[in-house]
Coordinates of C-alpha atoms and ligand atoms in Angstrom, one line a residue:
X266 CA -7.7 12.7 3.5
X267 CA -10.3 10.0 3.8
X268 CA -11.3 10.2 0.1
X269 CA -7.6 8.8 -0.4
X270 CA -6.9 6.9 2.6
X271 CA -9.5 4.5 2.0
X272 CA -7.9 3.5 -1.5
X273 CA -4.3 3.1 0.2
X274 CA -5.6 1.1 2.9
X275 CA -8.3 -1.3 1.2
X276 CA -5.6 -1.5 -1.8
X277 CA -3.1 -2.4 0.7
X278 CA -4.5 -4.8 2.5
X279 CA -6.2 -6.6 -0.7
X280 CA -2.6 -7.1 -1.7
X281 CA -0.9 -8.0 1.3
X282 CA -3.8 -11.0 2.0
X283 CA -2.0 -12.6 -1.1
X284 CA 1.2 -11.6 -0.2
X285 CA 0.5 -13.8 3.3
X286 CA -1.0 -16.7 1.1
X287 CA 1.9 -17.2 -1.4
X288 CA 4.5 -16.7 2.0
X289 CA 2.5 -19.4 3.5
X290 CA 2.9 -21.7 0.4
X291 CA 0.2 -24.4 -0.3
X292 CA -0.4 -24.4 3.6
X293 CA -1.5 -20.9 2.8
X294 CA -4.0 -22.1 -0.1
X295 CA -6.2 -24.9 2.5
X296 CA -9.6 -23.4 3.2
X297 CA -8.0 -24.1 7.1
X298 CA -5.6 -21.3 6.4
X299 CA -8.5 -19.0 6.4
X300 CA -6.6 -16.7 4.0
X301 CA -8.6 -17.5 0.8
X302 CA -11.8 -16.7 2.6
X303 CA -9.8 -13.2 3.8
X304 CA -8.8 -12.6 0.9
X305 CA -12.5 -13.0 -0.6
X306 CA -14.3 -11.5 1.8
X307 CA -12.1 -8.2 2.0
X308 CA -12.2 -7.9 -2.0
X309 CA -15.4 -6.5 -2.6
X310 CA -13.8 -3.4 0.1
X311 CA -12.4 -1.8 -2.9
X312 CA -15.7 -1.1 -4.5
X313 CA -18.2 -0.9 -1.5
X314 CA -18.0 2.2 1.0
X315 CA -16.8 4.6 -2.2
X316 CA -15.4 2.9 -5.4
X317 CA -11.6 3.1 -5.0
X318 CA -10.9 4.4 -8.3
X319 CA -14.1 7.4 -8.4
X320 CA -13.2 7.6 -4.5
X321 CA -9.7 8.9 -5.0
X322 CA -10.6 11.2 -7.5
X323 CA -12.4 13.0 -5.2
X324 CA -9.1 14.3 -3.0
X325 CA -7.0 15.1 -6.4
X326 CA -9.8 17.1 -7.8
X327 CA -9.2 18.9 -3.8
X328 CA -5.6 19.1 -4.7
X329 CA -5.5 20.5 -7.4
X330 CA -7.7 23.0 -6.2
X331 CA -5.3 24.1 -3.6
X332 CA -2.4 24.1 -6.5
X333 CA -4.5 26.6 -8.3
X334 CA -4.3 28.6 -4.8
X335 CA -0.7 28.5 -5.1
X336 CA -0.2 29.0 -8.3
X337 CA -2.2 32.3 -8.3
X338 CA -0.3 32.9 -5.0
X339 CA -3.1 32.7 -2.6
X340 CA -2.3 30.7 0.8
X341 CA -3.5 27.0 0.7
X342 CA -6.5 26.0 2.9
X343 CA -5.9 23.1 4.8
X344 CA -7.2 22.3 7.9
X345 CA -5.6 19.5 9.1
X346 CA -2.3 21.6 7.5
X347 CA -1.6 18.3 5.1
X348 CA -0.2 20.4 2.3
X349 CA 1.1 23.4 4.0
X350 CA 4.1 22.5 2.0
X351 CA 2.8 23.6 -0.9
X352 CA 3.4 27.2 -0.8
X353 CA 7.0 26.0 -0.5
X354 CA 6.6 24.5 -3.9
X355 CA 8.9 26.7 -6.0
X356 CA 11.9 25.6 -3.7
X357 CA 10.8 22.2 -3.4
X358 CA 10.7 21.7 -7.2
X359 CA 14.7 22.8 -7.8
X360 CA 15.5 20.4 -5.0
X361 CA 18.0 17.1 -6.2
X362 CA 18.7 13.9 -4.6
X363 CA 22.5 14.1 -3.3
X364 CA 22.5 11.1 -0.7
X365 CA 25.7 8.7 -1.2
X366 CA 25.1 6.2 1.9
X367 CA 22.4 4.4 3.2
X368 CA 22.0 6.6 6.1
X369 CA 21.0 9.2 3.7
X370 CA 17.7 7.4 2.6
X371 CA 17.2 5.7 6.1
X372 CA 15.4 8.2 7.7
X373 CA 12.6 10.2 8.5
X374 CA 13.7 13.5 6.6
X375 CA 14.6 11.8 3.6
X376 CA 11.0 10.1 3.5
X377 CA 9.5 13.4 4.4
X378 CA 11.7 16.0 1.6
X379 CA 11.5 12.9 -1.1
X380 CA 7.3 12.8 -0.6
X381 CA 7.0 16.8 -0.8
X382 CA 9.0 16.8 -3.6
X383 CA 6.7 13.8 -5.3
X384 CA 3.5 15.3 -4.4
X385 CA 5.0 19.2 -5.8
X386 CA 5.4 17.5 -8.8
X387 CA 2.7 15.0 -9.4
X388 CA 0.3 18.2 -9.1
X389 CA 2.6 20.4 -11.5
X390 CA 2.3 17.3 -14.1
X391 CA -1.5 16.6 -13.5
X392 CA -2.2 20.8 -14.1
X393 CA -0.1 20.3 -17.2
X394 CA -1.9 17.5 -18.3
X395 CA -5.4 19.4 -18.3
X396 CA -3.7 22.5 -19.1
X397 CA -3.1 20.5 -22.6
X398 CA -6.2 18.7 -22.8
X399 CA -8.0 22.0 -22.3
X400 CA -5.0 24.0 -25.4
X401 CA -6.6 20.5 -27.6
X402 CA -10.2 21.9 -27.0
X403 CA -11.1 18.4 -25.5
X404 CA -14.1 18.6 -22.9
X405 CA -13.8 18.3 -19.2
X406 CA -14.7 14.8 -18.8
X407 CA -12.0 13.5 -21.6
X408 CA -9.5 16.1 -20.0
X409 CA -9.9 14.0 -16.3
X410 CA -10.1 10.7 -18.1
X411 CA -6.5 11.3 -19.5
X412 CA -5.1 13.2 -16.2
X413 CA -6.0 9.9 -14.0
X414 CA -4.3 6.9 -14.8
X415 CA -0.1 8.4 -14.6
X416 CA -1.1 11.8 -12.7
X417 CA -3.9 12.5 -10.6
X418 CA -4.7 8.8 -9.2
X419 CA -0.6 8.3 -8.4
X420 CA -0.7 12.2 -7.0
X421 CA -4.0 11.2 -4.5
X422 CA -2.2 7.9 -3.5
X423 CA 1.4 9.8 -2.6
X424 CA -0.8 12.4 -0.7
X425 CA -2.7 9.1 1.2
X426 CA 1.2 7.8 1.8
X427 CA 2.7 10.4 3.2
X428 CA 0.0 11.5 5.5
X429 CA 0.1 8.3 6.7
X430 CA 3.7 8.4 7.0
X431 CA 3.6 11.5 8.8
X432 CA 1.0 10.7 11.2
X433 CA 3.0 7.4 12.4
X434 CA 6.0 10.0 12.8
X435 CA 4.1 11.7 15.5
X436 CA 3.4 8.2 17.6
X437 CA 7.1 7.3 16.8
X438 CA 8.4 10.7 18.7
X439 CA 5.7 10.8 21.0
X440 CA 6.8 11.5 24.4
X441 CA 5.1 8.5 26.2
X442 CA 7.0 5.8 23.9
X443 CA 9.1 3.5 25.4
X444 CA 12.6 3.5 24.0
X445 CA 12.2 -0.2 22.8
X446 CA 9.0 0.1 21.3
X447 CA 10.2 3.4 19.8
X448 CA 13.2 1.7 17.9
X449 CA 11.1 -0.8 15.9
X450 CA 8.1 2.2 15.2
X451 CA 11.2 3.7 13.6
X452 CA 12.2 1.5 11.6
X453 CA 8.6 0.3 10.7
X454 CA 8.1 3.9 9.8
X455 CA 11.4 3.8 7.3
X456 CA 10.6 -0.2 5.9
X457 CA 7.2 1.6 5.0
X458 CA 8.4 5.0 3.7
X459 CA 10.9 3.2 1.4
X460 CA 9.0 0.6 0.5
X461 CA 6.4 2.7 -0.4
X462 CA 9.2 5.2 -2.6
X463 CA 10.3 2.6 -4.3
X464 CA 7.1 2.3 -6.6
X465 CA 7.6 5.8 -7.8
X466 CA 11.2 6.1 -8.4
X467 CA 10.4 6.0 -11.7
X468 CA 8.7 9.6 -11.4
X469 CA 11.8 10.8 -9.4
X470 CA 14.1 10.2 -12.3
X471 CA 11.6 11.4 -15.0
X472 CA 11.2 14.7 -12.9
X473 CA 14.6 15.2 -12.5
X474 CA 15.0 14.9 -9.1
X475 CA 17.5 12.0 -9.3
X476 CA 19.9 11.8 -12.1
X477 CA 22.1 9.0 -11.4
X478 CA 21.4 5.5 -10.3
X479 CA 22.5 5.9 -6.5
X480 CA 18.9 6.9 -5.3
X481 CA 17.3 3.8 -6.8
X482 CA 19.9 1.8 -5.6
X483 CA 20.0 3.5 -1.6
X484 CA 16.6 2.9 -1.4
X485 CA 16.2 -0.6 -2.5
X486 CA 19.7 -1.4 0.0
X487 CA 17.7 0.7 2.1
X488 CA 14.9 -1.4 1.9
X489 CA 16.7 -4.8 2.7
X490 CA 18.5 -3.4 5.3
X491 CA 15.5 -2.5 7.5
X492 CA 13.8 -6.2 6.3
X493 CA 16.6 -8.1 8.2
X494 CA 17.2 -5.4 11.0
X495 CA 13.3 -5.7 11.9
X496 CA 13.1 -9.5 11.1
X497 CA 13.9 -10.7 14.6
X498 CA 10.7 -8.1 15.6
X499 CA 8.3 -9.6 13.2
X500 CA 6.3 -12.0 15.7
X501 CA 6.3 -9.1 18.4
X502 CA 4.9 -6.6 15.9
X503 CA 2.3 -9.3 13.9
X504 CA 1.7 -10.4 18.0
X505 CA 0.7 -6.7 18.9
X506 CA -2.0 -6.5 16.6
X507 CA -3.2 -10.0 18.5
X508 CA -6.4 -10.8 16.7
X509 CA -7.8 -13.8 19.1
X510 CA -7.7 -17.2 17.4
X511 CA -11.9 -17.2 17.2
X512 CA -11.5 -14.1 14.9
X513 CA -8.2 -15.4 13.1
X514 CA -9.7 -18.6 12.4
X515 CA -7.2 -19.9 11.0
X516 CA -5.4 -23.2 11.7
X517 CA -2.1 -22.5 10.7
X518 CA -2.5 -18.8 12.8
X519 CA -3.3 -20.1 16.0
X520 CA -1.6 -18.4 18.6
X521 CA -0.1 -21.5 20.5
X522 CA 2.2 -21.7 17.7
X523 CA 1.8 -25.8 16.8
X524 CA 0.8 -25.1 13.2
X525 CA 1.4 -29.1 12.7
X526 CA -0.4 -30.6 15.3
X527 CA -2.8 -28.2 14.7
X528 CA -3.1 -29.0 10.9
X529 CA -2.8 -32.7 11.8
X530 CA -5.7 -32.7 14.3
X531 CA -8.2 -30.4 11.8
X532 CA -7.4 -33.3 9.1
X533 CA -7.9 -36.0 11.2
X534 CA -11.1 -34.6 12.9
X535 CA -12.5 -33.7 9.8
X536 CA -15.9 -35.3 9.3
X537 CA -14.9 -38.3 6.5
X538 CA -11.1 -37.9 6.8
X539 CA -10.5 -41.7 7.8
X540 CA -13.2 -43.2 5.4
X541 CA -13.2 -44.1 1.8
X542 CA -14.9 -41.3 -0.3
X543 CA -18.2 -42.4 -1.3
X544 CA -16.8 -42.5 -4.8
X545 CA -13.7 -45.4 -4.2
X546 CA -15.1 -47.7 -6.3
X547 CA -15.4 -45.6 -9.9
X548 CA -11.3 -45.4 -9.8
X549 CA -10.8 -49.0 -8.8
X550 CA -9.3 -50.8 -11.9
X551 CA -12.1 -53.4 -13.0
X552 CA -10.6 -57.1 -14.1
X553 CA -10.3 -57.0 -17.6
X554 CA -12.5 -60.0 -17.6
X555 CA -15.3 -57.9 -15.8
X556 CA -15.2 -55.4 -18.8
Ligands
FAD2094 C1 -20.3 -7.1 -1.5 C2 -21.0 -5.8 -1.8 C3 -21.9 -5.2 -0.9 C4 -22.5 -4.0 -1.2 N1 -23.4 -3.5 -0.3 C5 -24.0 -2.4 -0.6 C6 -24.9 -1.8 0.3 O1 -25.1 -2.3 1.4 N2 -25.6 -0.6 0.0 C7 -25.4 0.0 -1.2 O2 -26.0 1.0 -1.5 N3 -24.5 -0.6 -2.1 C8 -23.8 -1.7 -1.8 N4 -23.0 -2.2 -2.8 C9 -22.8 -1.6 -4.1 C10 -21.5 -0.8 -4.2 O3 -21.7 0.5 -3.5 C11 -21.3 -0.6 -5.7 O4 -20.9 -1.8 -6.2 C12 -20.1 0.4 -5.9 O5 -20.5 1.7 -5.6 C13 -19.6 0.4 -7.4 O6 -20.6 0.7 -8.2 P1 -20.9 -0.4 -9.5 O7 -21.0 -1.8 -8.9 O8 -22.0 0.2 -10.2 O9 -19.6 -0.3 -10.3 P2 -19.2 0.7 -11.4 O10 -19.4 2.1 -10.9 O11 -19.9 0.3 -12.7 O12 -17.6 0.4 -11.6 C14 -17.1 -0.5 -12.5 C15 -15.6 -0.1 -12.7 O13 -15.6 1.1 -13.3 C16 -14.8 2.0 -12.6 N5 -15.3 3.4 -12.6 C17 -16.6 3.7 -12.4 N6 -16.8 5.0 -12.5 C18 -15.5 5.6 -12.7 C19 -15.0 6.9 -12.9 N7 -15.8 7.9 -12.8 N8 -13.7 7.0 -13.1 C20 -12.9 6.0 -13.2 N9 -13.3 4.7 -13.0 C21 -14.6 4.5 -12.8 C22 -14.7 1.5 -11.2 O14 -13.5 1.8 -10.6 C23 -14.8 0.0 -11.5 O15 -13.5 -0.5 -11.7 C24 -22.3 -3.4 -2.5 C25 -21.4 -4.0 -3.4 C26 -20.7 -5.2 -3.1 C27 -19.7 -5.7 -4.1

């Protein structure tokens, strides 16, 4: 769980850092943002702690391992009961998208049924892979090589997603929620399930389980409708998190909310900001008598 979580989340959040920069224009892009010195100082998070890439390996090489148990009809061993699911896998795999509305993909069995399906199938194409690697006599380290980059690092990713996905689904049904807190945790949870669906409908239409274009189309609808249903929560949810300014350090993230007055006092207190530079006088046209 770990060996893929850490990808997901380091990935993630190298991603979204830019994301905030570009939303945040060329305000984003001053050193005063902070962001550019975010964004360079998380980086190196995908290689330190466990390389992403040789990381993530790690929990497909476990999968797979528990697909084997399935396959030779053994029950799966997972603690933390992650991929009970499997030994469901037979019916999972003849399963087809049939939604029509939007309430069909906006939900949490939808994320959950479309994610068991994904993972089902990302380990049946990843075993096929080897499985052919192995029929071309090709040795085990070539055979890996040419399972990771469509199969086993996409299947390790969808595992990381959905457990994260249904972890959050636990806090969202937990008894002690408050009913207003619950409503945006639910639709937090569907923004992120969809959002995260999205970048493998490709594999749901090459594996059959979608035929015509209505999934790919509910789930991108999907998507915008939970964008402008959550958008009048966005401060609240970005203000729960709360990182204090000292830690932010960002001028244009302060939490009094004066992101002009604020940028207007760090230029104008900025040691030199009301002087000439020191070199004025090279870009001073000369007198073409001086010459
Ligand atoms: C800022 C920073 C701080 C660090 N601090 C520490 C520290 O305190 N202690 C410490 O011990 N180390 C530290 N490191 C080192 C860090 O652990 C290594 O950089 C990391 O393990 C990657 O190894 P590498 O640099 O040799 O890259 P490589 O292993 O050469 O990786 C280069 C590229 O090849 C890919 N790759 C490598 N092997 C495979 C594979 N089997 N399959 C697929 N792709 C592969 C990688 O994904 C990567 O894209 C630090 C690194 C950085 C950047």
């Amino acid at each position: 769980m770990v060996s893929a979580t850490k990808p997901l989340v380091t990935w993630t959040c190298r991603d979204t850092i830019q994301e905030c920069r570009e939303a945040c224009g060329g305000h984003g892009y001053l050193k005063a943002s902070g962001l550019g010195d975010l964004r360079n100082n998380f980086d190196a998070s995908v290689t330190y702690e466990g390389d992403n890439n040789v990381l993530i390996q790690q929990t497909s090489n476990w999968l797979l391992r528990q697909w084997n148990k399935v396959r030779e009809g053994e029950g799966v061993a997972s603690p933390y009961n992650t991929v009970d699911f499997l030994s469901n896998a037979a019916d999972i795999l003849k399963k087809k998208f049939t939604g029509r509305d939007l309430q069909d993909v906006t939900n949490h069995s939808f994320i959950l049924n479309s994610y068991q399906w994904l993972i089902c199938w990302l380990l049946q194409e990843t075993h096929r892979r080897l499985c052919i690697s192995q029929e071309r006599g090709e040795d085990k380290f070539t055979a890996r090589n040419n399972a990771q980059v469509f199969r086993a690092r996409t299947l390790s990713l969808a595992y990381a997603e959905n457990n994260a996905l249904v972890y959050f689904w636990r806090r969202c049904v937990s008894q002690s929620l408050d009913s207003t807190i619950q409503s945006v945790l639910v639709k937090l949870h569907v923004l992120y399930g969809l959002w995260c669906l999205e970048k493998h409908l490709t594999l749901f239409y090459q594996g059959g389980y979608a035929t015509d274009s209505s999934l790919a189309d509910l789930v991108k609808e999907g998507i915008l409708q939970m964008c402008s249903q959550l958008k009048p929560e966005a401060v609240a949810v970005a203000d729960s998190l709360a990182p204090p300014d000292f830690v932010l350090n960002s001028v244009i993230g302060k939490s009094d909310g004066k992101l002009y007055d604020n940028l207007q006092a760090h230029f104008f207190h900025n040691s030199g900001a009301m002087q000439r530079p020191p070199w004025w006088n090279e870009i001073v046209p000369k007198p073409l008598s001086k010459l």
